[in-house]
């Protein structure tokens, strides 16, 4: 697991980031903003292309004719710099109401 913390948020990435294959990955993460924890998944377009190709062979998602995922943010590449830049922009430019729309809130009692 990877942890990143700045003044606006704390990030916990549930998987290691592969520095050799930054375009084709997806990772699950938790982000804490103002003591509220959210969970989501970060993907790349190449990862979505890979999954749709895999679905064509497996028959999932109407043989790869569509892809869906809730609580997702699409990144240009799966690097910690790109990931943190995107999350910082989301946190700075969106209200907590929008964060509730983008990601799943996992500690609703706080």
JSON list of C-alpha atoms in Angstrom, two decimals:
[
{"chain": "A", "resi": 1, "resn": "UNK", "atom": "CA", "xyz": [0.00, 0.00, 0.00]},
{"chain": "A", "resi": 2, "resn": "UNK", "atom": "CA", "xyz": [1.04, 3.56, -0.69]},
{"chain": "A", "resi": 3, "resn": "UNK", "atom": "CA", "xyz": [0.20, 6.57, 1.46]},
{"chain": "A", "resi": 4, "resn": "UNK", "atom": "CA", "xyz": [0.39, 10.21, 0.42]},
{"chain": "A", "resi": 5, "resn": "UNK", "atom": "CA", "xyz": [-0.59, 13.14, 2.59]},
{"chain": "A", "resi": 6, "resn": "UNK", "atom": "CA", "xyz": [-0.85, 16.86, 1.94]},
{"chain": "A", "resi": 7, "resn": "UNK", "atom": "CA", "xyz": [-2.73, 19.71, 3.60]},
{"chain": "A", "resi": 8, "resn": "UNK", "atom": "CA", "xyz": [-5.89, 19.08, 1.53]},
{"chain": "A", "resi": 9, "resn": "UNK", "atom": "CA", "xyz": [-6.22, 15.28, 1.71]},
{"chain": "A", "resi": 10, "resn": "UNK", "atom": "CA", "xyz": [-4.75, 11.95, 2.74]},
{"chain": "A", "resi": 11, "resn": "UNK", "atom": "CA", "xyz": [-4.52, 9.21, 0.11]},
{"chain": "A", "resi": 12, "resn": "UNK", "atom": "CA", "xyz": [-4.20, 5.48, 0.67]},
{"chain": "A", "resi": 13, "resn": "UNK", "atom": "CA", "xyz": [-3.62, 3.43, -2.50]},
{"chain": "A", "resi": 14, "resn": "UNK", "atom": "CA", "xyz": [-4.54, -0.22, -2.02]},
{"chain": "A", "resi": 15, "resn": "UNK", "atom": "CA", "xyz": [-2.14, -1.61, -4.66]},
{"chain": "A", "resi": 16, "resn": "UNK", "atom": "CA", "xyz": [1.44, -0.99, -5.69]},
{"chain": "A", "resi": 17, "resn": "UNK", "atom": "CA", "xyz": [1.87, 1.29, -8.70]},
{"chain": "A", "resi": 18, "resn": "UNK", "atom": "CA", "xyz": [3.79, -0.40, -11.52]},
{"chain": "A", "resi": 19, "resn": "UNK", "atom": "CA", "xyz": [6.32, 2.20, -12.67]},
{"chain": "A", "resi": 20, "resn": "UNK", "atom": "CA", "xyz": [6.95, 0.25, -15.90]},
{"chain": "A", "resi": 21, "resn": "UNK", "atom": "CA", "xyz": [3.34, 0.11, -17.07]},
{"chain": "A", "resi": 22, "resn": "UNK", "atom": "CA", "xyz": [1.91, 3.48, -16.07]},
{"chain": "A", "resi": 23, "resn": "UNK", "atom": "CA", "xyz": [-0.72, 3.65, -18.83]},
{"chain": "A", "resi": 24, "resn": "UNK", "atom": "CA", "xyz": [-2.52, 0.33, -18.35]},
{"chain": "A", "resi": 25, "resn": "UNK", "atom": "CA", "xyz": [-3.29, 0.11, -14.65]},
{"chain": "A", "resi": 26, "resn": "UNK", "atom": "CA", "xyz": [-6.16, 0.60, -12.24]},
{"chain": "A", "resi": 27, "resn": "UNK", "atom": "CA", "xyz": [-6.00, 0.98, -8.48]},
{"chain": "A", "resi": 28, "resn": "UNK", "atom": "CA", "xyz": [-8.45, 1.17, -5.63]},
{"chain": "A", "resi": 29, "resn": "UNK", "atom": "CA", "xyz": [-7.93, 3.98, -3.16]},
{"chain": "A", "resi": 30, "resn": "UNK", "atom": "CA", "xyz": [-9.25, 5.77, -0.09]},
{"chain": "A", "resi": 31, "resn": "UNK", "atom": "CA", "xyz": [-9.10, 9.54, 0.15]},
{"chain": "A", "resi": 32, "resn": "UNK", "atom": "CA", "xyz": [-9.77, 11.43, 3.37]},
{"chain": "A", "resi": 33, "resn": "UNK", "atom": "CA", "xyz": [-10.88, 15.07, 3.12]},
{"chain": "A", "resi": 34, "resn": "UNK", "atom": "CA", "xyz": [-11.94, 17.04, 6.22]},
{"chain": "A", "resi": 35, "resn": "UNK", "atom": "CA", "xyz": [-12.04, 13.78, 8.24]},
{"chain": "A", "resi": 36, "resn": "UNK", "atom": "CA", "xyz": [-14.47, 12.22, 5.75]},
{"chain": "A", "resi": 37, "resn": "UNK", "atom": "CA", "xyz": [-13.24, 9.07, 4.02]},
{"chain": "A", "resi": 38, "resn": "UNK", "atom": "CA", "xyz": [-14.17, 8.15, 0.46]},
{"chain": "A", "resi": 39, "resn": "UNK", "atom": "CA", "xyz": [-13.28, 5.17, -1.68]},
{"chain": "A", "resi": 40, "resn": "UNK", "atom": "CA", "xyz": [-12.85, 5.00, -5.42]},
{"chain": "A", "resi": 41, "resn": "UNK", "atom": "CA", "xyz": [-10.96, 3.49, -8.31]},
{"chain": "A", "resi": 42, "resn": "UNK", "atom": "CA", "xyz": [-8.48, 5.24, -10.57]},
{"chain": "A", "resi": 43, "resn": "UNK", "atom": "CA", "xyz": [-8.08, 3.90, -14.11]},
{"chain": "A", "resi": 44, "resn": "UNK", "atom": "CA", "xyz": [-6.42, 4.89, -17.35]},
{"chain": "A", "resi": 45, "resn": "UNK", "atom": "CA", "xyz": [-7.98, 4.86, -20.82]},
{"chain": "A", "resi": 46, "resn": "UNK", "atom": "CA", "xyz": [-5.55, 2.13, -21.84]},
{"chain": "A", "resi": 47, "resn": "UNK", "atom": "CA", "xyz": [-6.76, 0.06, -18.89]},
{"chain": "A", "resi": 48, "resn": "UNK", "atom": "CA", "xyz": [-10.36, 0.48, -20.06]},
{"chain": "A", "resi": 49, "resn": "UNK", "atom": "CA", "xyz": [-9.32, -0.55, -23.59]},
{"chain": "A", "resi": 50, "resn": "UNK", "atom": "CA", "xyz": [-7.54, -3.61, -22.16]},
{"chain": "A", "resi": 51, "resn": "UNK", "atom": "CA", "xyz": [-10.60, -4.59, -20.10]},
{"chain": "A", "resi": 52, "resn": "UNK", "atom": "CA", "xyz": [-12.97, -4.18, -23.04]},
{"chain": "A", "resi": 53, "resn": "UNK", "atom": "CA", "xyz": [-10.73, -6.38, -25.19]},
{"chain": "A", "resi": 54, "resn": "UNK", "atom": "CA", "xyz": [-10.70, -8.95, -22.40]},
{"chain": "A", "resi": 55, "resn": "UNK", "atom": "CA", "xyz": [-14.51, -8.73, -22.19]},
{"chain": "A", "resi": 56, "resn": "UNK", "atom": "CA", "xyz": [-14.78, -9.41, -25.95]},
{"chain": "A", "resi": 57, "resn": "UNK", "atom": "CA", "xyz": [-13.15, -12.78, -25.31]},
{"chain": "A", "resi": 58, "resn": "UNK", "atom": "CA", "xyz": [-14.99, -13.56, -22.06]},
{"chain": "A", "resi": 59, "resn": "UNK", "atom": "CA", "xyz": [-18.44, -12.37, -23.10]},
{"chain": "A", "resi": 60, "resn": "UNK", "atom": "CA", "xyz": [-18.71, -9.90, -20.23]},
{"chain": "A", "resi": 61, "resn": "UNK", "atom": "CA", "xyz": [-20.40, -6.54, -20.87]},
{"chain": "A", "resi": 62, "resn": "UNK", "atom": "CA", "xyz": [-22.07, -7.77, -24.07]},
{"chain": "A", "resi": 63, "resn": "UNK", "atom": "CA", "xyz": [-18.76, -9.09, -25.39]},
{"chain": "A", "resi": 64, "resn": "UNK", "atom": "CA", "xyz": [-16.89, -5.88, -24.66]},
{"chain": "A", "resi": 65, "resn": "UNK", "atom": "CA", "xyz": [-19.40, -3.48, -26.22]},
{"chain": "A", "resi": 66, "resn": "UNK", "atom": "CA", "xyz": [-19.45, -1.31, -23.09]},
{"chain": "A", "resi": 67, "resn": "UNK", "atom": "CA", "xyz": [-17.59, -0.58, -19.87]},
{"chain": "A", "resi": 68, "resn": "UNK", "atom": "CA", "xyz": [-18.97, 0.82, -16.63]},
{"chain": "A", "resi": 69, "resn": "UNK", "atom": "CA", "xyz": [-17.62, 1.43, -13.18]},
{"chain": "A", "resi": 70, "resn": "UNK", "atom": "CA", "xyz": [-18.89, 3.52, -10.31]},
{"chain": "A", "resi": 71, "resn": "UNK", "atom": "CA", "xyz": [-16.68, 5.74, -8.13]},
{"chain": "A", "resi": 72, "resn": "UNK", "atom": "CA", "xyz": [-14.10, 6.06, -10.91]},
{"chain": "A", "resi": 73, "resn": "UNK", "atom": "CA", "xyz": [-11.65, 8.74, -11.94]},
{"chain": "A", "resi": 74, "resn": "UNK", "atom": "CA", "xyz": [-9.76, 8.39, -15.26]},
{"chain": "A", "resi": 75, "resn": "UNK", "atom": "CA", "xyz": [-6.10, 9.41, -15.20]},
{"chain": "A", "resi": 76, "resn": "UNK", "atom": "CA", "xyz": [-3.74, 10.18, -18.06]},
{"chain": "A", "resi": 77, "resn": "UNK", "atom": "CA", "xyz": [-1.22, 7.79, -16.53]},
{"chain": "A", "resi": 78, "resn": "UNK", "atom": "CA", "xyz": [-0.99, 5.81, -13.32]},
{"chain": "A", "resi": 79, "resn": "UNK", "atom": "CA", "xyz": [1.78, 7.70, -11.57]},
{"chain": "A", "resi": 80, "resn": "UNK", "atom": "CA", "xyz": [1.67, 9.18, -8.08]},
{"chain": "A", "resi": 81, "resn": "UNK", "atom": "CA", "xyz": [2.25, 12.66, -9.52]},
{"chain": "A", "resi": 82, "resn": "UNK", "atom": "CA", "xyz": [-0.66, 12.42, -11.96]},
{"chain": "A", "resi": 83, "resn": "UNK", "atom": "CA", "xyz": [-2.88, 10.80, -9.32]},
{"chain": "A", "resi": 84, "resn": "UNK", "atom": "CA", "xyz": [-2.20, 13.42, -6.66]},
{"chain": "A", "resi": 85, "resn": "UNK", "atom": "CA", "xyz": [-2.48, 16.32, -9.13]},
{"chain": "A", "resi": 86, "resn": "UNK", "atom": "CA", "xyz": [-5.90, 15.05, -10.21]},
{"chain": "A", "resi": 87, "resn": "UNK", "atom": "CA", "xyz": [-7.15, 14.52, -6.66]},
{"chain": "A", "resi": 88, "resn": "UNK", "atom": "CA", "xyz": [-5.83, 17.92, -5.55]},
{"chain": "A", "resi": 89, "resn": "UNK", "atom": "CA", "xyz": [-7.71, 19.59, -8.41]},
{"chain": "A", "resi": 90, "resn": "UNK", "atom": "CA", "xyz": [-10.89, 17.67, -7.55]},
{"chain": "A", "resi": 91, "resn": "UNK", "atom": "CA", "xyz": [-10.64, 18.59, -3.86]},
{"chain": "A", "resi": 92, "resn": "UNK", "atom": "CA", "xyz": [-9.82, 22.24, -4.51]},
{"chain": "A", "resi": 93, "resn": "UNK", "atom": "CA", "xyz": [-12.43, 22.78, -7.23]},
{"chain": "A", "resi": 94, "resn": "UNK", "atom": "CA", "xyz": [-15.32, 20.65, -5.99]},
{"chain": "A", "resi": 95, "resn": "UNK", "atom": "CA", "xyz": [-17.45, 20.88, -2.89]},
{"chain": "A", "resi": 96, "resn": "UNK", "atom": "CA", "xyz": [-17.82, 17.95, -0.50]},
{"chain": "A", "resi": 97, "resn": "UNK", "atom": "CA", "xyz": [-21.26, 17.52, -2.04]},
{"chain": "A", "resi": 98, "resn": "UNK", "atom": "CA", "xyz": [-19.53, 16.79, -5.37]},
{"chain": "A", "resi": 99, "resn": "UNK", "atom": "CA", "xyz": [-17.07, 14.43, -3.69]},
{"chain": "A", "resi": 100, "resn": "UNK", "atom": "CA", "xyz": [-20.10, 12.53, -2.43]},
{"chain": "A", "resi": 101, "resn": "UNK", "atom": "CA", "xyz": [-21.26, 12.27, -6.05]},
{"chain": "A", "resi": 102, "resn": "UNK", "atom": "CA", "xyz": [-17.87, 11.18, -7.39]},
{"chain": "A", "resi": 103, "resn": "UNK", "atom": "CA", "xyz": [-16.79, 8.68, -4.75]},
{"chain": "A", "resi": 104, "resn": "UNK", "atom": "CA", "xyz": [-18.42, 6.38, -2.21]},
{"chain": "A", "resi": 105, "resn": "UNK", "atom": "CA", "xyz": [-18.37, 7.77, 1.31]},
{"chain": "A", "resi": 106, "resn": "UNK", "atom": "CA", "xyz": [-17.25, 4.99, 3.67]},
{"chain": "A", "resi": 107, "resn": "UNK", "atom": "CA", "xyz": [-17.63, 6.59, 7.09]},
{"chain": "A", "resi": 108, "resn": "UNK", "atom": "CA", "xyz": [-21.06, 8.18, 7.02]},
{"chain": "A", "resi": 109, "resn": "UNK", "atom": "CA", "xyz": [-21.26, 8.46, 10.81]},
{"chain": "A", "resi": 110, "resn": "UNK", "atom": "CA", "xyz": [-18.41, 11.01, 11.01]}
]
